[in-house]
PDB file of C-alpha atoms in Angstrom:
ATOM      1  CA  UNK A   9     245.982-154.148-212.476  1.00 72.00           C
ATOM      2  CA  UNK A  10     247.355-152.925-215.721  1.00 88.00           C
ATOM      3  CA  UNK A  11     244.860-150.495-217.760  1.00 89.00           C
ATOM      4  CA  UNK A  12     246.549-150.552-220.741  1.00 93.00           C
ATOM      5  CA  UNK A  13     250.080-150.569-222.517  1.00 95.00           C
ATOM      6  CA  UNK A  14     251.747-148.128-224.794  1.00 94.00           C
ATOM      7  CA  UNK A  15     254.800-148.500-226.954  1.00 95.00           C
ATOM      8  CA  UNK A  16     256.565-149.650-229.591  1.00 96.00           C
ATOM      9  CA  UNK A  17     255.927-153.052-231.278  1.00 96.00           C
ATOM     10  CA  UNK A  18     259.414-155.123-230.863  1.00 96.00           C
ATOM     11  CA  UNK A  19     258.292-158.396-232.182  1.00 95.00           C
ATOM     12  CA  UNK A  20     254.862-160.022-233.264  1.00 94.00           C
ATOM     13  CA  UNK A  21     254.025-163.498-233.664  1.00 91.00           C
ATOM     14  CA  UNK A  22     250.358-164.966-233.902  1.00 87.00           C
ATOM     15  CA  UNK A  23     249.374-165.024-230.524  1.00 92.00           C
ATOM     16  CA  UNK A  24     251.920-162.700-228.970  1.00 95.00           C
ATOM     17  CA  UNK A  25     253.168-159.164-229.206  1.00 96.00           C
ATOM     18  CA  UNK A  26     256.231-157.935-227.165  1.00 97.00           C
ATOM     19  CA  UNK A  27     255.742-153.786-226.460  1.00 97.00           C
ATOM     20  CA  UNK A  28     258.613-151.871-225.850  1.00 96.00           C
ATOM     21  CA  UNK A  29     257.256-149.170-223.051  1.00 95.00           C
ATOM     22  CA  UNK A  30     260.658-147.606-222.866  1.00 91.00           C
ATOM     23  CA  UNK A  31     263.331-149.674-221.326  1.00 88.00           C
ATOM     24  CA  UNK A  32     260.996-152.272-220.531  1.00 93.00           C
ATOM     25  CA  UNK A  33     259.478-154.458-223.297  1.00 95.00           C
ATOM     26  CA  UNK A  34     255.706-156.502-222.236  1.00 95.00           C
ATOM     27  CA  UNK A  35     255.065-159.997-223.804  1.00 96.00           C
ATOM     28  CA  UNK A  36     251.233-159.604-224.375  1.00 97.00           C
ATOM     29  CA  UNK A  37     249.288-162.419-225.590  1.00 97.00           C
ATOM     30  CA  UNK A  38     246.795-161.522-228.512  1.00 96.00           C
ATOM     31  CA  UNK A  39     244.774-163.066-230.689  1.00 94.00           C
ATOM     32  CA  UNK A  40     245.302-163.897-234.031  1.00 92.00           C
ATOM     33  CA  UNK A  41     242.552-161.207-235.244  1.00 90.00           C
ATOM     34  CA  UNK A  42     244.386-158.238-232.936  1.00 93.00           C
ATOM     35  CA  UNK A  43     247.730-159.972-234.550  1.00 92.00           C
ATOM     36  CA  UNK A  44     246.519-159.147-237.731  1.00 91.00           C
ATOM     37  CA  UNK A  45     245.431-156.017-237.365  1.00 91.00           C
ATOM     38  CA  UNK A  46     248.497-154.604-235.516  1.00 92.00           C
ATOM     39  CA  UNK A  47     251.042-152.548-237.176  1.00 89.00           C
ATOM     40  CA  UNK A  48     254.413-153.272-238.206  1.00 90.00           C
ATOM     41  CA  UNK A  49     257.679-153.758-236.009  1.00 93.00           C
ATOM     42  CA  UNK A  50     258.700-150.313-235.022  1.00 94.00           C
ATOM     43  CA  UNK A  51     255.263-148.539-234.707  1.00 94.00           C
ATOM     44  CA  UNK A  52     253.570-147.396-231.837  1.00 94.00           C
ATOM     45  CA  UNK A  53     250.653-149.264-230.644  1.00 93.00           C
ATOM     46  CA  UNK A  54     248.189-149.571-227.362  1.00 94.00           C
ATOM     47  CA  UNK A  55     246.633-152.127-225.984  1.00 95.00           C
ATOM     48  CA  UNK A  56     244.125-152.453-223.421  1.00 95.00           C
ATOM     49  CA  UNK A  57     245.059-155.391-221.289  1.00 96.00           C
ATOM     50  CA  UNK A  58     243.500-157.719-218.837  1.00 95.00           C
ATOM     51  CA  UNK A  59     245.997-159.075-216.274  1.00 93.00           C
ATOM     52  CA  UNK A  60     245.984-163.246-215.297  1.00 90.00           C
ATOM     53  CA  UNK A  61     247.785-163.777-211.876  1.00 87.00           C
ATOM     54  CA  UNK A  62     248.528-167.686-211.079  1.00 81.00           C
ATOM     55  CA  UNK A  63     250.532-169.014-209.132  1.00 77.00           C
ATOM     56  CA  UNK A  64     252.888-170.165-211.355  1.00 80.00           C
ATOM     57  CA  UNK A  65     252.777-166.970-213.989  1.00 82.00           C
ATOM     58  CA  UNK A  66     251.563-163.210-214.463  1.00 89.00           C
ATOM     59  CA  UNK A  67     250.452-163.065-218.093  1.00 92.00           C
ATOM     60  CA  UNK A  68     248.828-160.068-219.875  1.00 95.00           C
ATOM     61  CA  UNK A  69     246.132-160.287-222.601  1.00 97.00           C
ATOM     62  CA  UNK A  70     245.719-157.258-224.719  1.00 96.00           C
ATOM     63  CA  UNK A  71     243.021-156.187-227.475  1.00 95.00           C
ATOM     64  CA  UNK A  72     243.116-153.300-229.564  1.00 92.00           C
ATOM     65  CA  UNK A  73     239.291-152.129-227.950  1.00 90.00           C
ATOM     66  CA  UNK A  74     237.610-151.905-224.932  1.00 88.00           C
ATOM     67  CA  UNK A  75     235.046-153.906-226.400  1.00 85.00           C
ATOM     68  CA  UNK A  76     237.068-156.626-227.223  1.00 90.00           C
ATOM     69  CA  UNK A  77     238.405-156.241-223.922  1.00 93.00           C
ATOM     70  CA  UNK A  78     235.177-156.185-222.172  1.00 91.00           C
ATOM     71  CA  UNK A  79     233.847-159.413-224.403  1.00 92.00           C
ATOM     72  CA  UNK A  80     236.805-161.129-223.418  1.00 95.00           C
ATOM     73  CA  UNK A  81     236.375-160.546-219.581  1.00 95.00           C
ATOM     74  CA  UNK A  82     232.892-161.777-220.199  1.00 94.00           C
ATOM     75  CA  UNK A  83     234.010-165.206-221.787  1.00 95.00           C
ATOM     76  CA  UNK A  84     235.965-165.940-219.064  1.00 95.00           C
ATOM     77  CA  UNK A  85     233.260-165.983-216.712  1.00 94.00           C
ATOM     78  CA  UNK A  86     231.982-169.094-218.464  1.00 95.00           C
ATOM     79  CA  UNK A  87     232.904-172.426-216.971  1.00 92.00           C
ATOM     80  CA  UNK A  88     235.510-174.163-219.567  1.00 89.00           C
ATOM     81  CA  UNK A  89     236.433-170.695-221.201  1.00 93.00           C
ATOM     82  CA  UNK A  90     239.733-169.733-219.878  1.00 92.00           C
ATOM     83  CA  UNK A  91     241.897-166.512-221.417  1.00 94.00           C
ATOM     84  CA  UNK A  92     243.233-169.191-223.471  1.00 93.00           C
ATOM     85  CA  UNK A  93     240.228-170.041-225.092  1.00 95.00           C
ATOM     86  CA  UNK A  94     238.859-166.147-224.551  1.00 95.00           C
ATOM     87  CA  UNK A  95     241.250-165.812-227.151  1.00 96.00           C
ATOM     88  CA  UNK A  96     240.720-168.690-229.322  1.00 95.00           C
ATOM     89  CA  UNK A  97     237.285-167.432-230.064  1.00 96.00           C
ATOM     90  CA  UNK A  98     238.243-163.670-230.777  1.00 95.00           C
ATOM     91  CA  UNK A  99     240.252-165.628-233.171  1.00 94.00           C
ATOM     92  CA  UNK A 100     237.603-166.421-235.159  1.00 92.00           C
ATOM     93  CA  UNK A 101     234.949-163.962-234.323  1.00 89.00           C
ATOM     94  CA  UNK A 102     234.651-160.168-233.709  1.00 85.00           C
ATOM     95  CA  UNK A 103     233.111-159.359-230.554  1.00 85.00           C
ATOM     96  CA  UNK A 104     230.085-157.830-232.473  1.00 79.00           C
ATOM     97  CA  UNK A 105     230.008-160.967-234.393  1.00 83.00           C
ATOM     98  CA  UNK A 106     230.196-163.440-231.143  1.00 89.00           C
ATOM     99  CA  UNK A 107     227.343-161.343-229.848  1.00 85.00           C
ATOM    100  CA  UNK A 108     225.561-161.846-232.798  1.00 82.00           C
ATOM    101  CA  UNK A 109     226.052-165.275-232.360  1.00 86.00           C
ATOM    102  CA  UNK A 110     225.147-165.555-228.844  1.00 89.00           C
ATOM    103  CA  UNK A 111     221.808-163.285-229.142  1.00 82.00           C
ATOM    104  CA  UNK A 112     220.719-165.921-232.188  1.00 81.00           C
ATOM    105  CA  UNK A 113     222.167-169.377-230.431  1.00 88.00           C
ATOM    106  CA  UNK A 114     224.796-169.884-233.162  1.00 88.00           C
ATOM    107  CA  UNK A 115     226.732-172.516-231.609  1.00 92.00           C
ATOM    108  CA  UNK A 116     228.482-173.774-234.713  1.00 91.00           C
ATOM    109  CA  UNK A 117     229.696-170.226-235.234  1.00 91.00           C
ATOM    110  CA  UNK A 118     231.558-170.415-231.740  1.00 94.00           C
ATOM    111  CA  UNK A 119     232.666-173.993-232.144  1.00 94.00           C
ATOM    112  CA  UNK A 120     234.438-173.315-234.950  1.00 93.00           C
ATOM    113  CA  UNK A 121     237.607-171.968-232.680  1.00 94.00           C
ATOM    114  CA  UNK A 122     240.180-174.126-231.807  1.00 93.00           C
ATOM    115  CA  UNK A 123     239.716-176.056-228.458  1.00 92.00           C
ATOM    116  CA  UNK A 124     236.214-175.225-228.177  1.00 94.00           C
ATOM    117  CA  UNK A 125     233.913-177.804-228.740  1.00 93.00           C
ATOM    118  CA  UNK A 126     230.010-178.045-229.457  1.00 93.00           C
ATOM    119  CA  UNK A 127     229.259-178.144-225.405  1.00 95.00           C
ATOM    120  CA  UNK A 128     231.130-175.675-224.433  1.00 95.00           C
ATOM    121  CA  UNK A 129     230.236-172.652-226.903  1.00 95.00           C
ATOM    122  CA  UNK A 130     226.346-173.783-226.051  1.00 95.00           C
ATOM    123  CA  UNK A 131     227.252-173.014-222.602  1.00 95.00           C
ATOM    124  CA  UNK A 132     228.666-169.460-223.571  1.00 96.00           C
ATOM    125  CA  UNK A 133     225.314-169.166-225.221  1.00 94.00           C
ATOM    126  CA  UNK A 134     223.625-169.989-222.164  1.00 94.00           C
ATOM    127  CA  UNK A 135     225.933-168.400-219.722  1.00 94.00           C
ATOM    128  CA  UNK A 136     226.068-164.737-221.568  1.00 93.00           C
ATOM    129  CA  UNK A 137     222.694-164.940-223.265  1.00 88.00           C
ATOM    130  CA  UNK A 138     220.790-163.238-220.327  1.00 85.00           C
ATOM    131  CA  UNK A 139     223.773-160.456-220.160  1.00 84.00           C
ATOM    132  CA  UNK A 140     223.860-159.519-223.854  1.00 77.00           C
ATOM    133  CA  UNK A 141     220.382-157.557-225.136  1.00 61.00           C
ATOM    134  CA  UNK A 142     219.036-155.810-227.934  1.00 52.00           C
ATOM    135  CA  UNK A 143     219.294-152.851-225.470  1.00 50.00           C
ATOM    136  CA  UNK A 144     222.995-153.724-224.709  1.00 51.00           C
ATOM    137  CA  UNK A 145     225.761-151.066-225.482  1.00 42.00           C
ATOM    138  CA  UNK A 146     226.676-153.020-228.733  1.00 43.00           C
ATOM    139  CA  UNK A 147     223.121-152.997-230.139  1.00 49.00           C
ATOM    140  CA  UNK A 148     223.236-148.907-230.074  1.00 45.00           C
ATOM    141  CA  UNK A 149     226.920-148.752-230.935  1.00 51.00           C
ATOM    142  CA  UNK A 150     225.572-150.726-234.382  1.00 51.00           C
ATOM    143  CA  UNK A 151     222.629-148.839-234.324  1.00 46.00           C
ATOM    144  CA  UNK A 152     224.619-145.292-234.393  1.00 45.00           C
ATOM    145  CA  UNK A 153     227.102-146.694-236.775  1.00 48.00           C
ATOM    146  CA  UNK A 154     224.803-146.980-239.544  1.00 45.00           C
ATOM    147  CA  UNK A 155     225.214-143.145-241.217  1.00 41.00           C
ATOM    148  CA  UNK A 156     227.365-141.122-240.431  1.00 32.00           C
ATOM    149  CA  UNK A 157     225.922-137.925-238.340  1.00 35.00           C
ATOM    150  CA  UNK A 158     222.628-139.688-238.035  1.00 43.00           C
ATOM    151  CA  UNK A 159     220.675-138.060-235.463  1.00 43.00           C
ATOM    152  CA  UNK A 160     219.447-139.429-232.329  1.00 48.00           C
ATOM    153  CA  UNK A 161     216.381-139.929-233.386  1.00 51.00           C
ATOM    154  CA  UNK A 162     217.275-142.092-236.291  1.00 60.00           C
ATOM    155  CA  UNK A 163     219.270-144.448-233.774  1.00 65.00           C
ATOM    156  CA  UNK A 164     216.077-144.393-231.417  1.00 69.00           C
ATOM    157  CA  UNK A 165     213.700-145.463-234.615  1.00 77.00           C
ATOM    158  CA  UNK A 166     215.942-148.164-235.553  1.00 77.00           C
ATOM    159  CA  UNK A 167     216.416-149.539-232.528  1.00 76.00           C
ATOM    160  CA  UNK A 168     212.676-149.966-231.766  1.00 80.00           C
ATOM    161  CA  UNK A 169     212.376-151.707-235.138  1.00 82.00           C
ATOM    162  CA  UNK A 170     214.673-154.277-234.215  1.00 79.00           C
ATOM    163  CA  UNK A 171     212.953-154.679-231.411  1.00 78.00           C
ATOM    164  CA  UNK A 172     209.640-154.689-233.145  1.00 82.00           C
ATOM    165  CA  UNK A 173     211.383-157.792-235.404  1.00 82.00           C
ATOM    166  CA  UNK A 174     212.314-160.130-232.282  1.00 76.00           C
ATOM    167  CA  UNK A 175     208.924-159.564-231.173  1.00 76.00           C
ATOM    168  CA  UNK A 176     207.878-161.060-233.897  1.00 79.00           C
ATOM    169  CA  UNK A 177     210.090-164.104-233.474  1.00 78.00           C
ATOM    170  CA  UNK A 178     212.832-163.244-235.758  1.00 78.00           C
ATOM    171  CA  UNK A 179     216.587-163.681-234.272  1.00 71.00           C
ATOM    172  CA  UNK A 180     218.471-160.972-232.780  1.00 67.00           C
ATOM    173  CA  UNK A 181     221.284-161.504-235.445  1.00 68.00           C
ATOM    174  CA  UNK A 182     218.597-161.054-238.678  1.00 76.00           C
ATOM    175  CA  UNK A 183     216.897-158.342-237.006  1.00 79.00           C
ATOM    176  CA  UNK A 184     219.349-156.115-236.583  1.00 79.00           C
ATOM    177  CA  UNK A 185     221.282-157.298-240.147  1.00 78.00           C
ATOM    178  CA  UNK A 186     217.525-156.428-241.826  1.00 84.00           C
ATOM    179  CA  UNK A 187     217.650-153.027-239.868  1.00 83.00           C
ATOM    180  CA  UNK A 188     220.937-152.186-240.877  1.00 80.00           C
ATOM    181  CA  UNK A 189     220.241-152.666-244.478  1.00 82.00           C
ATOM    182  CA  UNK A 190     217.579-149.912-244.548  1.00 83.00           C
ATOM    183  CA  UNK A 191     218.959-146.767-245.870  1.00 79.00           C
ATOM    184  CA  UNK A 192     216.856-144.732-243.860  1.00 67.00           C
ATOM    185  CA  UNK A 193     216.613-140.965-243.584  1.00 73.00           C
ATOM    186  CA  UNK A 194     215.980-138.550-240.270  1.00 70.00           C
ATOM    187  CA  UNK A 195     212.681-138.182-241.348  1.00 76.00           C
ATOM    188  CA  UNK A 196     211.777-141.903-241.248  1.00 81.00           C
ATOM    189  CA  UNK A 197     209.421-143.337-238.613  1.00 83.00           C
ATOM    190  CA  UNK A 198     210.193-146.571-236.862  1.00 84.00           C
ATOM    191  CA  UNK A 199     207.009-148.398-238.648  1.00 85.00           C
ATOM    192  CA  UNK A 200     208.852-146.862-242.573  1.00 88.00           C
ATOM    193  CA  UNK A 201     211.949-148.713-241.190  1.00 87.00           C
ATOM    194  CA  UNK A 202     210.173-151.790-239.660  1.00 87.00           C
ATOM    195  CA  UNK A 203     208.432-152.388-243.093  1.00 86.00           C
ATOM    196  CA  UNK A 204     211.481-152.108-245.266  1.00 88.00           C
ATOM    197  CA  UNK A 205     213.592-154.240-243.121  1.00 86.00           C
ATOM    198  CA  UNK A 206     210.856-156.988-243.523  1.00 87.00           C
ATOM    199  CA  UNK A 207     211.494-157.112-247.165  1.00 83.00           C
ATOM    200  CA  UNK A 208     214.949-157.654-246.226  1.00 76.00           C
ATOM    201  CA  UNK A 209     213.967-160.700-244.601  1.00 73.00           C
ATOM    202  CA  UNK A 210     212.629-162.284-247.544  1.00 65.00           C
TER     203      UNK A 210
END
């Protein structure tokens, strides 16, 4: 309903922000990781927001990313995981980091945010594990991320290595964390990068 909102930050507590859009100021709940991050009273700010209508309240959740955003919309789909506790984990966790912990069953990791409970973050696991890849839009975000101006090819190479290592039964998570080590160069093939990132492993 709402895309986003852009203002001025007129207050900010942990789990709420209230955005002055210009005569009109928008209590948007956050979590404590976007409270952190946000700058001080008086400074403009956006947020990309995801809009809860209930019967008894309109309430708008905003995150500083459309990633966030979009891993938040995905919680939420999981039975037990309402935007309350959408938040709670975001709390805790970056989005890369939940999907790290999703793709490599890290329950504990999840868990540890308030109100969510051993059963519940193995159902997140099980819920978003089949919608969260090594091919998923995260994965090449990472992948990209690694040098600056690194070519196409260099993202293509690394991603097939961290395929390569879940093949051969290593987790998502120490896959790509071993891939990402590797300081490789353009010129580097994927099976260069595949047998440096096994001495990571070790």
């Amino acid at each position: 309903m709402i895309a986003f909102v852009k203002g001025t930050i007129e207050d900010i507590t942990e789990d709420n922000v209230v955005v002055d859009t210009g005569n009109i100021g928008y209590n948007i709940k956050i979590s404590a990781t976007t409270a952190s991050l946000l700058p001080g009273i008086g400074e403009k700010i956006k947020l990309y927001t995801y809009t809860c209508v209930r019967e008894d309240q309109f309430s708008l959740y905003g995150f500083l990313t459309r990633d966030d955003l979009e891993i938040f919309k995905r919680l939420i789909t999981v039975n037990g995981i309402g935007p309350k506790g959408g938040l709670a984990i975001l709390s805790v966790m970056s989005a890369d980091a939940l999907r790290f912990a999703i793709l490599s069953g890290d329950s504990a990791a999840i868990a540890k945010a308030p109100g969510i409970g051993k059963k519940t973050a193995e159902r997140v696991i099980l819920d978003l594990k089949d919608k969260i890849s090594i091919e998923d839009t995260f994965v090449h975000k990472e992948i990209q991320s690694f040098d600056v101006g690194s070519s196409g090819a260099d993202g293509h190479a690394r991603n097939e290595a961290v395929e390569a290592l879940t093949a051969l039964g290593y987790s998502a998570s120490d896959a790509l964390q071993a891939v990402k080590a590797v300081k490789a160069t353009d010129d580097m093939d994927v099976e260069t990068i595949l047998k440096l990132a096994l001495k990571n492993m070790f």
